[in-house]
Amino acid sequence: MQKLHCNFFFLSCFVFSATLAHSWSQNREFNQAMNYEGSSDLVDLQYHMGPVLTSPINLYIIWYGKWNPTQQSTIRDFIYSLSSPAPYPSVADWWSTVRLYTDQTGSNITRSIALSGEFYDSAYSHGNYLSRLSMQSIIKHAVTSPYPRALPLNPHNGLYLVLSSPDVRVQDFCRAVCGFHYFTFPTIVGVTVPYAWVGNSGTQCPGVCAYPFAWPKYSGKPPPSTNGGNNIMRAPNGDAGADGMISVIAHELAEVSSNPLVNAWYAGDDPTAPTEIADLCMGVYGSGGGGGYVGVVSKDKWGNGFNVNGAKGRKFLVQWVWSPVKRRCFGPNAMD
């Protein structure tokens, strides 16, 4: 699988290539994986002296469009799990790798992420097709709506997460991006705050943005079925769209926390198209992962794939991130 960098000013985007490598057994792939999940002397991840999110994060979700309450509950529980105890390996254990990144003072990224507010933009305030820049206007709408609906505008430790429903089309969604993050312009929102957008790909491109819970249409594989005959990994919470979003949300939260203003942690010489700490680990979810193989992950009693435990008994499959200590992709479910 392959990451495509944006050549626009938004800092993070990713997409899975349509071509999938042939299947390997878990043991064979793990035994032959000599690159230790992305480790390479060629990776030149550098700190560019900008801030990281060291203060406790107040996360505000903007639900854009019409949402299934069950999908919302799954996403909320994932956000809650980032700072809550759960059996090892947990979502909070996964976040501990993100926390290894520091600012100029040596302060680590915060361990505390609190869901501090939600805004329901069910009237599609900016239509059913959104440009990338539309996200900032959506945030502006959410913080200026009449009380008590409005979200607070929090320039101190606020982080805004715009989530678009399956029927909303977004510029470059499915073609080049599944999510991105950046920061707001004072000319639009009034202040500079970090934000991220993630789309629900459940009906538009699950094989691209919800892989491995669905195959790309042009991969030559059969469509997902319920009999397990096509080797599709089943989603841990029963919804490819929502479960696929979880990993993209994790990806974007890791990167917006370590590179909120485009001047902190990334590889490459161009800050408008950086390679960030989650970009380095695209498609890796377990030991031996890479080349179209997700790695060694767990299966629950129903055969659903997962690699971390969440609070409230949920399980999730989230992509690994680059560890600055181990200098390779890493997650709490690692076998080594």
XYZ file of C-alpha atoms in Angstrom:
336
model
C 0.000 0.000 0.000
C 1.153 3.453 -0.803
C 0.821 6.950 0.580
C 0.236 9.816 -1.831
C 1.346 13.214 -0.590
C -0.830 16.253 -1.218
C 0.727 19.028 -3.243
C -1.623 21.555 -1.682
C -1.105 23.442 1.588
C -2.918 21.011 3.834
C -0.496 19.007 5.717
C -1.573 15.444 5.968
C -3.441 13.151 3.717
C -3.276 9.547 2.836
C -4.695 6.985 0.515
C -4.281 3.302 -0.081
C -3.255 2.238 -3.561
C -5.666 0.168 -5.558
C -3.167 -2.630 -6.069
C -2.904 -5.047 -3.167
C -0.006 -7.382 -2.666
C -0.847 -11.069 -2.653
C -1.817 -12.605 0.667
C 0.793 -14.087 2.937
C 0.229 -16.217 5.972
C 0.905 -14.343 9.209
C 3.795 -16.587 10.230
C 5.484 -16.530 6.845
C 5.256 -12.760 6.568
C 6.442 -12.210 10.127
C 9.384 -14.598 9.786
C 10.538 -12.956 6.574
C 10.047 -9.354 7.702
C 13.586 -8.070 8.079
C 12.813 -4.376 7.869
C 11.281 -4.268 11.358
C 8.088 -2.511 10.343
C 9.516 0.388 8.388
C 12.841 0.875 10.147
C 15.416 2.390 7.841
C 18.491 4.560 8.042
C 16.939 6.540 5.204
C 14.107 7.828 7.404
C 15.086 11.358 8.363
C 12.374 12.465 10.765
C 13.415 15.833 12.193
C 12.169 18.361 14.711
C 11.751 21.838 13.215
C 11.427 23.702 16.535
C 7.673 24.309 16.391
C 5.154 23.528 19.142
C 3.517 20.183 19.846
C 0.293 19.747 21.813
C 1.613 19.465 25.364
C -1.401 20.913 27.193
C -4.414 18.701 27.941
C -6.465 18.650 24.741
C -10.094 19.725 24.672
C -11.415 17.917 21.603
C -14.541 19.206 19.879
C -16.341 17.053 17.313
C -18.404 18.554 14.506
C -20.736 15.917 13.082
C -21.349 17.146 9.547
C -24.326 15.612 7.808
C -26.687 12.875 8.941
C -25.149 10.299 11.265
C -26.040 6.856 12.518
C -26.060 7.018 16.355
C -24.285 3.667 16.554
C -21.416 4.997 14.448
C -21.227 8.075 16.650
C -21.076 5.909 19.767
C -18.179 3.871 18.333
C -16.188 7.003 17.541
C -16.917 8.597 20.902
C -15.743 5.474 22.701
C -12.480 5.552 20.753
C -11.866 9.193 21.712
C -12.681 8.353 25.319
C -10.270 5.396 25.186
C -7.265 7.577 24.329
C -7.000 8.707 27.945
C -8.795 5.879 29.755
C -7.507 2.594 31.170
C -8.303 -0.643 29.364
C -6.717 -4.112 29.208
C -3.311 -4.213 27.535
C -2.741 -3.561 24.667
C -4.999 -0.536 24.939
C -5.734 2.579 22.903
C -4.006 4.594 25.649
C -0.962 2.319 25.294
C -0.971 3.094 21.562
C -1.073 6.832 22.354
C 1.983 6.439 24.592
C 4.146 6.161 21.451
C 2.765 9.490 20.217
C 3.587 10.967 23.626
C 7.307 10.324 23.098
C 7.496 13.436 20.912
C 8.546 16.639 22.666
C 8.874 20.371 22.066
C 11.877 22.671 22.558
C 11.512 22.528 26.327
C 11.466 18.740 26.419
C 7.754 18.640 27.270
C 5.939 15.610 25.912
C 2.697 15.524 23.992
C -0.152 15.375 26.479
C -1.657 12.139 27.741
C -5.043 13.849 28.253
C -7.600 14.115 25.436
C -11.104 14.988 26.608
C -14.191 15.069 24.402
C -15.300 18.532 25.472
C -18.135 19.334 23.084
C -20.104 18.190 20.046
C -21.877 20.138 17.317
C -24.468 18.587 15.029
C -24.427 20.163 11.565
C -27.238 17.947 10.292
C -28.549 20.694 7.998
C -25.381 20.521 5.837
C -24.595 24.207 6.408
C -22.093 24.235 3.541
C -23.762 21.744 1.216
C -23.104 18.143 0.264
C -19.840 18.860 -1.536
C -17.007 20.390 0.453
C -13.673 21.825 -0.580
C -10.764 21.439 1.788
C -11.032 25.070 2.775
C -14.720 24.529 3.601
C -13.658 22.795 6.823
C -12.590 26.104 8.315
C -15.938 27.701 7.476
C -17.704 24.725 9.054
C -15.704 25.296 12.242
C -16.606 28.992 12.089
C -20.282 28.055 11.795
C -20.016 25.702 14.774
C -18.463 28.307 17.072
C -20.777 31.180 16.052
C -24.142 29.395 16.085
C -26.688 30.524 18.663
C -26.147 29.390 22.243
C -26.421 26.663 23.515
C -25.631 24.849 20.261
C -22.343 26.638 19.614
C -18.979 25.134 20.448
C -16.548 27.307 22.384
C -13.755 28.896 20.381
C -10.758 27.665 22.328
C -7.391 28.946 21.052
C -5.519 27.710 24.133
C -5.952 23.937 24.051
C -8.808 23.316 21.649
C -8.648 20.784 18.811
C -11.522 20.576 16.324
C -12.438 17.366 14.520
C -14.786 17.641 11.526
C -16.357 14.297 10.618
C -18.416 14.084 7.426
C -21.195 11.542 6.946
C -21.156 8.888 4.177
C -23.243 10.987 1.762
C -20.935 14.019 1.868
C -18.432 14.385 -0.943
C -15.170 16.153 -0.173
C -12.483 17.473 -2.495
C -10.001 14.662 -3.224
C -11.782 12.246 -0.838
C -11.249 8.626 -1.930
C -9.004 9.765 -4.780
C -6.140 11.270 -2.773
C -7.223 11.654 0.843
C -9.090 9.876 3.606
C -8.371 12.631 6.128
C -6.138 15.632 6.710
C -5.192 18.140 9.376
C -4.113 21.765 9.420
C -4.820 24.942 11.417
C -7.452 27.627 10.984
C -6.840 31.057 9.488
C -7.726 34.048 11.710
C -9.322 35.683 8.665
C -11.896 32.874 8.588
C -12.317 31.600 12.137
C -10.895 34.522 14.123
C -7.996 32.625 15.719
C -5.477 29.929 14.880
C -6.524 26.506 16.186
C -5.521 23.033 14.990
C -8.155 20.878 13.348
C -8.576 17.668 11.412
C -11.141 16.285 8.994
C -12.001 12.627 8.396
C -14.674 11.289 6.046
C -16.884 8.220 6.395
C -16.037 6.090 3.373
C -18.644 3.400 4.046
C -20.598 3.970 0.811
C -18.119 5.904 -1.335
C -14.824 3.998 -1.118
C -14.576 1.486 1.737
C -11.927 -0.463 -0.177
C -9.714 2.623 -0.201
C -10.278 4.326 3.152
C -11.651 1.427 5.225
C -9.113 -1.210 4.190
C -8.612 -3.963 5.410
C -12.350 -4.223 6.097
C -13.176 -4.005 2.369
C -11.398 -4.639 -0.945
C -10.859 -1.942 -3.571
C -13.306 -2.501 -6.441
C -10.494 -2.835 -8.967
C -8.303 -5.173 -6.895
C -9.631 -8.306 -8.582
C -10.991 -9.554 -5.257
C -14.673 -10.380 -4.750
C -16.873 -7.896 -2.871
C -17.147 -8.296 0.905
C -19.498 -11.021 2.058
C -20.710 -12.387 5.349
C -19.524 -15.959 4.873
C -15.831 -15.201 5.285
C -15.006 -16.914 2.006
C -13.085 -13.979 0.578
C -10.722 -13.504 3.544
C -11.976 -10.013 4.333
C -10.986 -8.962 7.846
C -14.208 -8.198 9.629
C -14.564 -4.870 11.418
C -14.309 -5.110 15.232
C -17.424 -3.008 15.787
C -19.368 -4.384 12.846
C -19.206 -1.327 10.585
C -16.484 -0.954 7.944
C -17.188 2.762 7.529
C -16.977 3.652 11.225
C -14.194 1.200 12.044
C -12.224 2.443 9.057
C -12.661 6.011 10.291
C -11.179 5.051 13.666
C -7.752 4.329 12.191
C -7.849 7.499 10.076
C -8.851 9.552 13.134
C -5.985 7.991 15.085
C -3.604 8.792 12.223
C -4.673 12.443 12.102
C -4.701 12.943 15.882
C -1.141 11.598 16.091
C 0.032 13.971 13.387
C -1.856 17.097 14.447
C -0.469 16.609 17.973
C 3.131 16.254 16.796
C 2.979 18.820 13.985
C 0.066 21.203 14.618
C 1.480 24.269 12.848
C 3.481 22.537 10.101
C 6.784 23.342 11.818
C 7.428 20.556 14.327
C 7.973 16.835 13.608
C 8.160 15.648 10.006
C 10.513 14.229 7.393
C 11.294 15.871 4.071
C 12.310 19.346 2.988
C 8.886 20.685 2.029
C 6.556 21.580 4.938
C 3.623 21.817 2.508
C 4.019 18.099 1.745
C 5.646 16.566 4.813
C 5.952 12.940 5.779
C 4.698 12.782 9.354
C 4.841 10.222 12.136
C 1.819 8.231 10.944
C 2.599 8.585 7.241
C 5.764 6.568 7.830
C 3.680 3.583 8.951
C 0.862 3.459 6.415
C -0.758 0.049 6.331
C 1.137 -1.344 9.341
C -1.039 -2.630 12.203
C 1.107 -5.391 13.673
C 4.477 -7.107 13.663
C 5.694 -8.050 10.185
C 3.322 -5.553 8.561
C 4.060 -3.943 5.237
C 3.712 -4.548 1.516
C -0.045 -5.051 1.640
C 0.005 -7.205 4.791
C -1.388 -5.539 7.921
C 0.808 -7.547 10.300
C -0.002 -9.887 13.157
C -3.236 -8.742 14.790
C -5.762 -10.422 17.072
C -9.163 -11.856 16.286
C -12.069 -11.945 18.704
C -14.365 -14.955 19.092
C -16.400 -13.811 16.080
C -13.312 -13.466 13.890
C -13.214 -9.657 13.926
C -9.728 -8.172 13.624
C -8.312 -5.760 16.224
C -4.997 -4.709 17.747
C -5.971 -2.552 20.744
C -8.568 -2.669 23.497
C -10.731 0.324 24.253
C -12.661 1.465 27.243
C -16.225 0.207 27.653
C -15.239 -3.180 26.275
C -14.720 -2.097 22.669
C -11.888 -3.206 20.409
C -10.269 -1.263 17.583
C -7.808 -1.710 14.733
C -5.503 1.320 14.543
C -2.454 1.957 12.423
C 0.944 2.070 14.085
C 3.043 5.248 14.288
C 6.758 5.914 14.102
C 8.585 5.595 17.425
C 11.441 8.105 17.833
C 12.997 5.805 20.440
C 12.885 2.519 18.527
C 13.263 4.278 15.153
C 10.638 2.101 13.545
C 6.889 1.747 13.391
C 5.543 0.509 16.672
C 2.341 -0.332 18.498
C 1.515 -1.928 21.849
C 0.610 -5.233 20.153
C 4.173 -5.626 18.816
C 5.641 -9.104 19.183
C 9.197 -7.797 19.629
